[in-house]
XYZ file of C-alpha atoms in Angstrom:
662
model
C -7.840 -50.918 -0.031
C -10.832 -50.248 -2.376
C -10.299 -50.268 -5.756
C -9.719 -46.153 -6.006
C -6.681 -47.059 -3.620
C -5.925 -50.194 -5.407
C -5.501 -48.082 -9.332
C -4.130 -46.116 -7.426
C -0.934 -48.047 -6.038
C -1.227 -49.872 -9.803
C -0.496 -46.282 -10.843
C 2.199 -45.015 -8.884
C 4.112 -47.849 -8.418
C 4.638 -50.810 -11.025
C 5.300 -48.104 -13.561
C 8.636 -48.012 -11.702
C 8.978 -51.182 -10.615
C 8.827 -52.573 -13.762
C 11.377 -49.329 -14.864
C 13.943 -51.510 -12.276
C 13.037 -54.645 -13.926
C 14.083 -53.234 -17.245
C 17.659 -51.396 -15.886
C 18.326 -54.770 -13.931
C 17.922 -57.393 -17.421
C 20.124 -55.209 -19.079
C 22.963 -55.222 -17.110
C 22.810 -58.929 -16.891
C 22.626 -59.114 -20.078
C 25.592 -57.215 -20.711
C 27.184 -58.418 -18.118
C 27.550 -61.310 -19.614
C 28.129 -60.553 -22.674
C 31.267 -59.488 -21.680
C 31.997 -63.086 -19.805
C 31.871 -61.615 -16.574
C 29.970 -64.352 -15.752
C 31.796 -67.994 -15.644
C 28.833 -69.820 -15.552
C 26.881 -67.260 -17.994
C 27.409 -67.321 -21.820
C 26.960 -65.519 -25.131
C 23.765 -67.815 -25.799
C 22.068 -66.582 -22.156
C 23.121 -63.392 -22.974
C 21.099 -63.436 -26.498
C 17.861 -65.635 -24.685
C 17.766 -62.754 -22.382
C 18.143 -60.090 -24.877
C 15.312 -61.979 -27.200
C 12.826 -62.308 -23.958
C 13.556 -58.921 -21.931
C 10.149 -57.528 -23.442
C 8.618 -60.013 -22.789
C 9.530 -60.800 -19.649
C 8.863 -56.980 -18.814
C 5.320 -56.489 -20.293
C 4.359 -60.630 -18.101
C 5.879 -58.600 -14.727
C 4.418 -55.914 -15.374
C 0.332 -57.614 -16.402
C 1.201 -59.894 -13.509
C 2.007 -56.849 -11.007
C -0.896 -55.047 -11.787
C -3.391 -58.317 -11.557
C -1.655 -58.152 -7.218
C -2.613 -55.569 -6.311
C -6.436 -55.319 -7.720
C -6.728 -59.104 -7.445
C -9.498 -59.611 -3.837
C -7.901 -62.590 -3.387
C -6.077 -63.719 -1.123
C -3.069 -66.258 -1.142
C -1.563 -65.043 -3.637
C -1.283 -67.840 -6.466
C 3.026 -68.392 -7.580
C 2.369 -70.838 -10.472
C 5.868 -72.106 -12.046
C 8.163 -71.554 -9.172
C 7.073 -74.606 -7.409
C 6.312 -71.985 -4.269
C 3.252 -73.214 -2.005
C 1.379 -72.311 1.301
C 0.023 -75.092 2.364
C -4.105 -74.858 3.626
C -5.340 -78.488 5.225
C -1.787 -80.224 3.567
C 0.511 -79.535 6.276
C 3.407 -81.719 4.778
C 6.873 -80.635 4.605
C 7.889 -81.153 0.426
C 10.981 -82.939 -0.164
C 13.044 -79.953 -2.462
C 15.112 -81.150 -5.912
C 18.468 -78.818 -6.355
C 16.708 -76.571 -8.114
C 13.814 -75.588 -5.924
C 15.584 -75.555 -2.565
C 17.739 -73.167 -4.604
C 15.339 -70.921 -5.599
C 13.965 -70.763 -2.454
C 17.325 -70.463 -0.965
C 17.649 -66.972 -3.149
C 14.258 -65.048 -1.384
C 15.708 -65.912 1.847
C 18.335 -64.373 0.446
C 17.040 -60.799 -0.915
C 15.349 -60.419 2.391
C 17.836 -61.223 4.339
C 19.086 -57.808 2.205
C 16.107 -55.726 2.185
C 16.214 -56.871 6.393
C 19.762 -55.652 6.831
C 19.910 -52.604 3.634
C 16.759 -51.561 3.425
C 15.149 -51.311 7.324
C 12.814 -48.292 6.239
C 11.314 -49.797 3.840
C 10.619 -53.341 5.018
C 9.044 -51.888 7.618
C 6.497 -49.318 5.900
C 5.660 -53.283 4.133
C 5.241 -55.090 7.398
C 3.324 -52.597 8.750
C 0.837 -51.748 5.826
C 0.652 -55.529 4.895
C -0.108 -55.761 9.110
C -2.231 -53.118 9.144
C -6.584 -53.821 9.208
C -4.677 -56.891 8.811
C -4.511 -57.429 5.184
C -1.769 -60.243 5.053
C -0.806 -62.986 7.073
C 2.739 -63.019 5.658
C 3.826 -59.806 4.514
C 6.173 -61.026 1.679
C 2.879 -61.937 -0.132
C 1.888 -57.960 0.135
C 1.952 -57.058 -3.915
C 4.308 -53.812 -3.354
C 6.582 -56.688 -1.452
C 10.605 -57.094 -2.975
C 9.383 -60.972 -2.632
C 6.302 -59.897 -4.799
C 7.995 -58.800 -7.924
C 10.771 -62.177 -6.923
C 7.913 -64.696 -7.692
C 6.805 -63.190 -10.387
C 9.869 -63.041 -11.957
C 10.793 -66.014 -11.808
C 8.232 -67.049 -12.938
C 7.632 -66.105 -16.047
C 11.226 -66.824 -16.591
C 10.504 -70.507 -15.936
C 7.950 -70.280 -18.438
C 10.458 -69.004 -21.514
C 13.653 -70.665 -20.371
C 12.328 -73.928 -18.284
C 13.630 -74.374 -14.486
C 17.238 -74.250 -15.946
C 20.918 -73.086 -14.596
C 19.636 -69.429 -16.788
C 16.638 -69.052 -14.730
C 18.335 -69.600 -11.192
C 20.914 -66.725 -12.672
C 19.079 -64.591 -13.766
C 17.292 -64.621 -10.361
C 20.715 -65.027 -8.427
C 21.669 -61.234 -10.880
C 18.665 -60.537 -10.078
C 18.916 -60.162 -6.188
C 21.849 -59.089 -6.106
C 20.748 -55.905 -8.236
C 18.143 -54.629 -6.136
C 20.793 -55.353 -3.336
C 22.825 -52.875 -4.782
C 20.329 -50.718 -6.901
C 16.435 -51.189 -5.323
C 17.395 -48.447 -2.413
C 15.290 -45.418 -4.483
C 12.308 -47.652 -6.135
C 12.284 -49.101 -2.668
C 11.472 -45.039 -1.364
C 9.562 -44.411 -3.686
C 6.987 -47.879 -3.590
C 7.311 -46.497 0.448
C 6.202 -42.973 -0.602
C 3.267 -44.248 -2.039
C 1.855 -47.740 0.086
C 1.597 -44.074 3.008
C 0.364 -41.809 1.008
C -2.615 -44.405 -0.319
C -3.685 -45.038 2.693
C -2.453 -47.855 3.928
C -0.018 -46.985 7.396
C -2.166 -45.261 9.847
C -0.557 -45.640 12.782
C 2.936 -43.267 12.172
C 5.835 -45.037 11.135
C 7.788 -43.411 13.905
C 5.547 -44.437 16.636
C 4.922 -48.071 15.549
C 6.653 -51.249 16.890
C 9.448 -53.278 14.883
C 7.598 -55.673 14.412
C 9.592 -58.890 13.015
C 12.494 -56.186 13.208
C 15.269 -56.568 15.609
C 14.651 -54.165 18.270
C 17.593 -51.216 18.417
C 19.587 -50.466 20.853
C 20.986 -47.456 21.943
C 21.899 -44.816 19.654
C 24.669 -43.714 21.765
C 26.748 -44.569 24.796
C 29.232 -43.796 26.565
C 30.687 -47.105 25.928
C 30.677 -46.823 22.715
C 31.785 -43.508 22.840
C 35.025 -43.657 24.963
C 35.918 -47.044 22.759
C 35.510 -45.439 19.173
C 36.179 -41.608 20.057
C 32.784 -41.171 17.192
C 29.340 -41.682 16.338
C 27.856 -44.801 16.447
C 27.466 -46.805 12.818
C 23.934 -47.199 11.456
C 21.528 -49.106 13.276
C 24.547 -51.350 15.441
C 23.979 -50.986 18.744
C 25.742 -49.251 20.770
C 27.937 -51.124 23.338
C 31.270 -53.592 21.193
C 29.895 -57.312 21.355
C 33.031 -58.836 22.788
C 33.907 -56.190 25.386
C 35.807 -57.562 28.686
C 33.528 -55.857 31.326
C 35.460 -53.789 34.254
C 38.519 -53.425 33.017
C 39.223 -50.356 31.013
C 42.899 -47.741 30.547
C 43.815 -44.745 29.858
C 41.539 -43.706 27.269
C 39.368 -45.899 26.746
C 40.992 -49.210 26.492
C 40.805 -52.163 28.158
C 43.284 -53.661 30.570
C 43.266 -57.055 32.075
C 43.481 -58.325 35.409
C 41.667 -54.753 37.252
C 39.433 -56.108 38.775
C 37.671 -53.558 41.003
C 37.708 -54.374 44.801
C 34.812 -55.554 47.398
C 33.254 -51.686 49.051
C 35.482 -52.704 52.564
C 38.469 -53.626 50.821
C 41.670 -51.710 51.877
C 43.421 -48.395 50.319
C 45.650 -50.583 48.989
C 43.419 -52.892 47.006
C 41.399 -49.772 45.529
C 44.565 -48.194 45.021
C 46.295 -51.475 42.286
C 42.572 -51.385 40.887
C 42.735 -47.879 40.154
C 46.451 -48.000 38.865
C 46.022 -51.002 36.775
C 42.546 -49.569 35.202
C 44.670 -47.176 34.194
C 42.589 -43.454 36.649
C 45.304 -43.457 38.814
C 47.965 -41.092 37.873
C 51.838 -41.937 37.824
C 52.049 -38.978 40.968
C 49.795 -41.623 43.085
C 52.193 -44.810 43.319
C 53.171 -47.386 40.678
C 51.592 -48.791 38.274
C 51.315 -52.714 39.658
C 52.775 -55.309 37.177
C 49.610 -58.552 35.974
C 51.423 -61.063 38.138
C 50.765 -58.486 41.537
C 54.554 -58.142 42.476
C 55.565 -53.980 42.401
C 56.794 -52.664 38.891
C 59.699 -51.282 40.697
C 61.767 -52.021 43.631
C 62.033 -49.596 45.614
C 60.834 -49.732 49.031
C 59.151 -45.885 49.177
C 56.975 -47.662 46.642
C 56.143 -50.029 48.076
C 55.047 -48.724 51.578
C 53.550 -45.652 49.566
C 51.085 -48.504 48.313
C 51.009 -49.799 51.174
C 48.694 -47.994 53.075
C 47.560 -45.071 50.947
C 45.556 -42.407 51.692
C 41.571 -43.624 50.580
C 41.197 -39.531 49.512
C 43.590 -39.966 47.466
C 42.983 -43.009 45.572
C 39.911 -42.127 45.577
C 40.569 -38.656 43.480
C 42.809 -40.163 40.994
C 39.863 -42.172 39.570
C 37.575 -38.588 39.504
C 39.621 -36.850 38.356
C 40.977 -39.500 35.446
C 37.270 -39.819 35.326
C 35.877 -36.600 34.239
C 39.289 -36.360 31.983
C 37.265 -38.945 29.365
C 34.384 -36.806 29.392
C 36.062 -34.726 28.614
C 38.244 -35.599 26.172
C 35.076 -37.263 24.090
C 33.234 -33.867 24.682
C 34.820 -30.272 24.435
C 32.385 -28.952 27.665
C 30.972 -25.315 27.982
C 34.527 -23.522 30.291
C 31.697 -22.686 32.756
C 30.578 -26.257 33.171
C 33.295 -26.787 33.828
C 35.181 -24.895 36.396
C 31.816 -26.557 38.899
C 32.646 -29.613 38.046
C 36.561 -29.104 39.271
C 34.720 -27.585 42.334
C 32.711 -30.565 42.554
C 35.494 -33.213 42.813
C 37.672 -31.579 45.798
C 33.479 -32.332 48.270
C 33.049 -35.720 46.094
C 35.527 -37.335 46.231
C 34.432 -36.921 50.080
C 31.452 -38.058 49.628
C 32.604 -41.297 47.940
C 35.649 -42.296 49.937
C 32.911 -42.410 53.192
C 30.280 -44.847 50.642
C 32.425 -47.098 48.743
C 29.512 -48.430 47.193
C 29.615 -45.819 44.648
C 31.996 -47.903 41.624
C 29.109 -50.305 42.593
C 25.631 -49.766 42.492
C 24.636 -48.473 39.023
C 21.763 -47.130 41.269
C 23.834 -44.874 43.899
C 21.322 -41.457 43.423
C 24.295 -39.454 44.005
C 26.280 -41.532 40.998
C 23.618 -40.761 38.537
C 22.993 -37.386 39.883
C 26.356 -37.052 38.936
C 25.602 -38.820 35.920
C 22.201 -36.725 35.531
C 24.555 -33.194 36.187
C 28.011 -34.333 33.057
C 25.161 -35.232 29.694
C 22.958 -31.494 31.075
C 26.052 -29.420 30.644
C 27.112 -31.606 28.169
C 23.815 -30.411 25.691
C 26.003 -27.050 25.789
C 27.853 -25.822 23.133
C 31.110 -24.492 23.996
C 31.358 -21.555 22.493
C 27.285 -20.218 23.743
C 27.689 -16.783 26.126
C 25.876 -17.344 28.936
C 25.606 -13.678 29.813
C 24.236 -13.517 26.552
C 21.966 -16.092 26.643
C 18.860 -16.555 29.525
C 18.320 -20.115 29.129
C 21.883 -21.512 29.313
C 22.050 -19.188 32.647
C 19.730 -20.806 33.934
C 20.952 -24.489 32.849
C 23.834 -23.293 35.062
C 22.259 -21.296 38.151
C 20.825 -24.991 38.385
C 23.674 -26.819 38.008
C 25.235 -24.269 40.313
C 23.110 -24.575 42.947
C 22.430 -28.475 43.336
C 26.812 -28.945 42.912
C 25.825 -25.815 46.242
C 23.201 -28.340 48.042
C 26.136 -31.103 48.178
C 28.430 -28.820 49.388
C 25.797 -27.866 52.769
C 25.516 -31.496 53.590
C 28.223 -33.579 52.615
C 29.212 -34.241 56.484
C 26.039 -35.871 56.947
C 25.130 -37.062 53.516
C 24.358 -40.872 53.596
C 21.767 -42.482 50.797
C 18.637 -41.128 51.975
C 20.405 -37.376 51.106
C 22.007 -37.923 48.321
C 18.559 -39.428 47.163
C 16.477 -36.174 48.437
C 19.875 -34.274 46.227
C 18.786 -36.726 42.911
C 14.928 -35.658 43.327
C 16.400 -31.964 44.049
C 18.326 -32.014 40.866
C 14.924 -34.086 38.911
C 12.909 -31.569 39.917
C 14.965 -28.827 39.206
C 16.254 -29.799 35.685
C 12.450 -31.314 34.906
C 11.578 -26.976 35.337
C 14.313 -26.278 33.391
C 13.858 -28.425 30.476
C 9.818 -26.796 30.422
C 11.225 -24.257 30.496
C 13.240 -24.794 27.734
C 11.022 -26.931 25.161
C 8.756 -23.301 24.998
C 11.349 -20.854 24.391
C 11.932 -23.302 21.544
C 7.766 -23.979 20.702
C 8.154 -20.384 18.683
C 10.431 -21.208 16.452
C 8.399 -24.421 15.666
C 5.424 -22.849 15.555
C 6.180 -21.922 10.812
C 6.450 -25.396 10.815
C 3.575 -27.129 12.294
C 1.423 -24.779 11.679
C 3.190 -26.593 7.658
C 2.375 -30.276 9.274
C -1.243 -29.430 10.066
C -1.637 -28.967 6.667
C -0.347 -32.143 4.954
C -1.809 -34.473 7.770
C -5.406 -32.800 6.576
C -4.085 -32.420 3.267
C -2.898 -35.963 3.718
C -5.930 -38.007 5.530
C -8.345 -36.245 2.725
C -6.821 -38.350 -0.197
C -7.188 -40.725 1.228
C -10.412 -40.864 2.572
C -10.842 -39.868 -1.795
C -9.531 -42.831 -2.149
C -10.239 -44.802 0.157
C -14.319 -43.901 -1.504
C -13.644 -43.802 -4.630
C -15.307 -40.424 -4.655
C -14.427 -36.947 -7.492
C -14.308 -35.104 -5.596
C -14.512 -30.944 -6.080
C -11.832 -28.679 -5.678
C -13.708 -26.467 -3.919
C -14.902 -28.559 -1.727
C -11.871 -30.180 -1.120
C -10.312 -27.329 -0.155
C -12.752 -26.266 2.277
C -12.688 -30.152 4.218
C -8.419 -29.302 4.305
C -9.127 -25.603 5.808
C -11.986 -27.929 8.337
C -9.302 -30.052 9.054
C -6.298 -27.678 9.976
C -8.715 -25.674 12.666
C -9.385 -29.054 14.168
C -6.124 -30.325 14.054
C -4.609 -26.871 16.188
C -6.559 -27.997 19.916
C -4.590 -30.174 21.824
C -3.043 -33.675 20.436
C -4.912 -35.454 22.870
C -8.610 -34.344 20.915
C -6.237 -35.081 17.657
C -6.605 -38.349 17.483
C -10.625 -38.769 17.726
C -11.756 -35.610 16.158
C -9.380 -37.009 12.613
C -11.918 -40.806 13.126
C -14.676 -38.567 12.812
C -13.601 -35.816 11.193
C -13.260 -39.225 8.325
C -17.106 -39.611 8.172
C -18.024 -36.383 7.501
C -15.713 -36.459 5.082
C -16.971 -40.160 3.298
C -20.282 -38.877 3.829
C -19.524 -36.017 1.483
C -17.633 -37.664 -0.756
C -20.921 -40.302 -0.966
C -22.834 -37.847 -1.244
C -25.454 -37.856 1.542
C -27.837 -36.047 2.729
C -27.767 -33.819 5.052
C -30.037 -35.366 7.250
C -27.566 -38.795 6.985
C -24.815 -35.603 7.536
C -25.556 -32.931 10.317
C -25.218 -35.953 13.175
C -21.730 -36.518 11.689
C -20.909 -32.388 12.190
C -23.368 -32.675 15.570
C -20.435 -35.083 17.138
C -17.505 -32.993 16.043
C -19.048 -29.546 17.892
C -19.349 -31.651 20.782
C -16.124 -33.161 20.856
C -14.568 -30.363 20.137
C -15.657 -28.421 22.713
C -15.745 -31.158 25.677
C -10.865 -30.620 25.177
C -11.681 -27.485 25.180
C -12.352 -26.323 22.178
C -13.098 -22.298 21.605
C -15.932 -21.229 20.325
C -14.833 -19.314 16.846
C -12.781 -22.357 15.922
C -15.475 -24.622 16.429
C -17.556 -22.247 14.283
C -15.287 -21.505 11.410
C -14.937 -26.038 10.774
C -18.799 -25.913 10.928
C -19.041 -23.495 8.131
C -16.253 -25.091 6.044
C -17.618 -28.897 6.328
C -21.044 -27.261 5.312
C -19.755 -25.655 2.726
C -18.189 -28.770 1.553
C -20.421 -30.818 1.272
C -22.967 -27.964 -0.247
C -20.626 -27.806 -3.693
C -20.704 -31.528 -3.538
C -24.138 -31.629 -3.620
C -24.245 -28.542 -6.539
C -21.522 -29.181 -8.794
C -21.413 -29.209 -12.339
C -20.208 -32.541 -14.222
C -16.741 -29.644 -15.813
C -15.783 -28.101 -12.412
C -12.938 -29.191 -11.376
C -12.000 -32.160 -9.685
C -9.703 -32.761 -6.392
C -6.699 -34.975 -7.524
C -5.975 -37.577 -4.631
C -2.376 -38.692 -7.811
C -1.678 -34.899 -7.809
C -1.413 -35.106 -4.270
C 0.743 -37.775 -4.039
C 3.609 -36.770 -6.245
C 3.687 -33.776 -5.108
C 4.138 -34.895 -0.972
C 7.608 -37.183 -2.403
C 9.664 -34.172 -2.930
C 10.273 -33.296 0.775
C 13.887 -30.235 0.863
C 13.845 -28.797 3.447
C 16.192 -24.937 3.978
C 18.805 -26.831 5.308
C 19.035 -30.316 4.368
C 22.747 -30.810 2.367
C 22.113 -29.603 -1.298
C 23.679 -32.491 -2.845
C 20.797 -34.782 -1.005
C 19.231 -37.296 -3.395
C 15.294 -37.177 -2.297
C 14.611 -41.467 -2.694
C 16.841 -43.224 -0.671
C 16.603 -46.075 1.711
C 19.073 -47.694 3.494
C 20.445 -48.076 7.418
C 20.577 -43.952 7.699
C 16.718 -43.992 6.946
C 16.335 -45.489 9.274
C 18.147 -44.898 11.630
C 16.829 -41.271 10.519
C 13.084 -42.532 11.300
C 14.165 -43.344 14.985
C 15.019 -40.373 16.276
C 12.363 -38.941 19.088
C 12.798 -35.567 20.324
C 14.209 -34.659 22.979
C 17.609 -36.312 22.266
C 20.109 -34.679 21.419
C 23.541 -34.195 18.891
C 26.543 -32.803 17.730
C 26.129 -30.982 13.906
C 28.550 -29.735 11.887
C 27.799 -27.123 9.189
C 28.756 -28.636 5.892
C 29.783 -25.106 5.116
C 31.394 -23.773 7.999
C 32.864 -27.001 9.524
C 31.008 -24.996 13.047
C 30.215 -27.354 15.187
C 26.245 -27.021 17.953
C 24.778 -28.982 20.145
C 21.369 -29.421 20.023
C 18.078 -31.178 20.147
C 15.412 -32.641 18.257
C 12.481 -29.653 20.341
C 9.663 -31.651 17.610
C 9.023 -33.632 14.581
C 6.285 -34.583 12.255
C 4.507 -37.007 11.038
C 3.351 -35.975 7.912
C 5.871 -33.390 7.002
C 8.639 -35.457 7.560
C 10.477 -32.143 8.736
C 12.883 -32.661 11.962
C 13.773 -29.377 13.546
C 16.569 -28.585 15.781
C 18.114 -26.413 18.130
C 20.408 -25.756 20.191
C 20.327 -25.030 24.650
C 20.683 -21.470 23.625
C 18.382 -21.524 20.855
C 20.677 -18.753 18.927
C 21.207 -22.785 16.607
C 18.133 -24.434 14.417
C 18.892 -26.479 11.865
C 15.759 -27.592 9.501
C 15.884 -31.009 8.123
C 14.073 -34.184 6.517
C 14.578 -37.306 7.038
C 16.820 -38.185 3.651
C 18.051 -34.789 4.938
C 18.796 -36.599 8.806
C 19.930 -39.807 7.480
C 22.322 -37.966 4.861
C 24.249 -35.807 7.880
C 24.315 -39.569 9.717
C 25.516 -40.886 6.434
C 28.621 -38.412 6.085
C 29.321 -37.786 9.986
C 28.556 -34.515 10.692
C 25.807 -34.963 12.640
C 27.190 -36.931 16.219
C 24.384 -38.766 18.892
C 25.487 -37.109 22.125
C 24.569 -39.905 24.747
C 22.269 -39.935 27.184
C 23.945 -43.033 29.682
C 25.044 -42.702 32.387
C 28.792 -41.728 32.341
C 29.815 -43.274 35.517
C 28.479 -46.835 34.721
C 29.701 -47.103 30.677
C 33.067 -45.663 32.290
C 33.962 -47.111 36.281
C 32.669 -50.432 34.905
């Protein structure tokens, strides 16, 4: 990190973190004065109030030193915590040291669990360019704040129960009230250029891997959206058993593919798939639920088609129970069932093999159909009409091949459908691209100005405002070219900007500019764009060289502050823009192509929408319905709020048959 970056971090982070400490200390003193902590007494409260200013000042000075210091690792003088160099032996800790260390571990666990987005960014910032071997050593880490506070407390109060009581309260305070402060710190760390890889796309490092956002197993079990950062499938669920409405039923073991019709009926009845009209339900002991001879005879040799018909009808009913389906799609599913019964009755491996092509085809068909909002008129939407036509043609394909349908024919059906739906998805995305154009323009501007800010901070230069604007315009032009070129061009433009900041001569800067020209042409940039970029960079360099002493300067701090208030038009009016909880982390992991059922807070109307675009620098999200008639524009915090309030429900994208027939 450059000196300018370090100073910027000090100005941005230290006052905010210190103010939060002040509020924590005041809260602890009030709690102790009121007798809210049995281990504390009025004397503790008096001592804390008397030394609160000293604690704050020492804490603040220690953090400032940590940010500007280039030594590694930091030294924690009073806490008894040290990091092994040549000595890797274990140290026996007394009760005090054991307690303070366990409190630190508790704090780490709290932040990892409750502030996952912040923790994730802190991990990345510490590890990029190998800044810190252990993220807890970084000065922006809450673990470092803990060490600095306990050092000061030990200096004032000694290694006493009061010091440990204070640290317990501080850890509790961080867990309960630090989310806005952590969100602020994350913004500053990112804005100062310490996280170069987009946080939304980077691997998770030490964080537990997030599971599928939504699954049919969870949907049918709970009938509601997934909670923040929780696995989609319930732990402890018994595989292979299910009752009506998604309730597990003991003893419903799926028979082998070569089993007789009676065994299949017994399984279907026990699992709750077969309606009552198909025969009596078998009791847990294997005997008939009634003693009627007619029922026993009926269960002895039922037609396998009748059993399969009941199972598939139950599966489709379960899908409709969880997600209301579009009328045209629901009608096609009714037309599909008799065809599917004929095909499946001749190949019962359909129930056992999750990779069965016919089973995969049905699952893909359902997941595509449920994306259509029920209220949409197919006659008024070309896109929806095209999707429905593709579904209808695929079902007709099954009907024409039903008599000779074997595995290869089923595979061909699946592949043809995959190609058809891919073509429709591409057509939909092309229509959606025009809706995203204004947000893309804002994203390019934000990325250009953010990277410019980082270059100025890294060099520590005082860049004239006019030069900064010329550079930003050049950068925006280059960001509009093919995305594959952006990564290469971005690095090359940064080299030019650093040269301009460092007052390079024209002879030094010109080869760098020519390298940009060559790269842009290689990736197909038009000559007008290339010419404009060269002109902007040339003007920026000239203005930098000729700048007078009193000319307005580019202010990185103003850029950083301007980036924080991100609120888009569809965000909740009651949204708090500085927050970090598991929902913010979940929102940060959403990828383009994921689908959601979204409810309007004001009207209560819901639409099914897919994420078609997201901005890394602007933190903007654009959701569009399949008919392109409904849209939502949210910020990262706005998406987290919709998830938090239950107005944004992820649509499952796994195979519903795998979940329902498991």
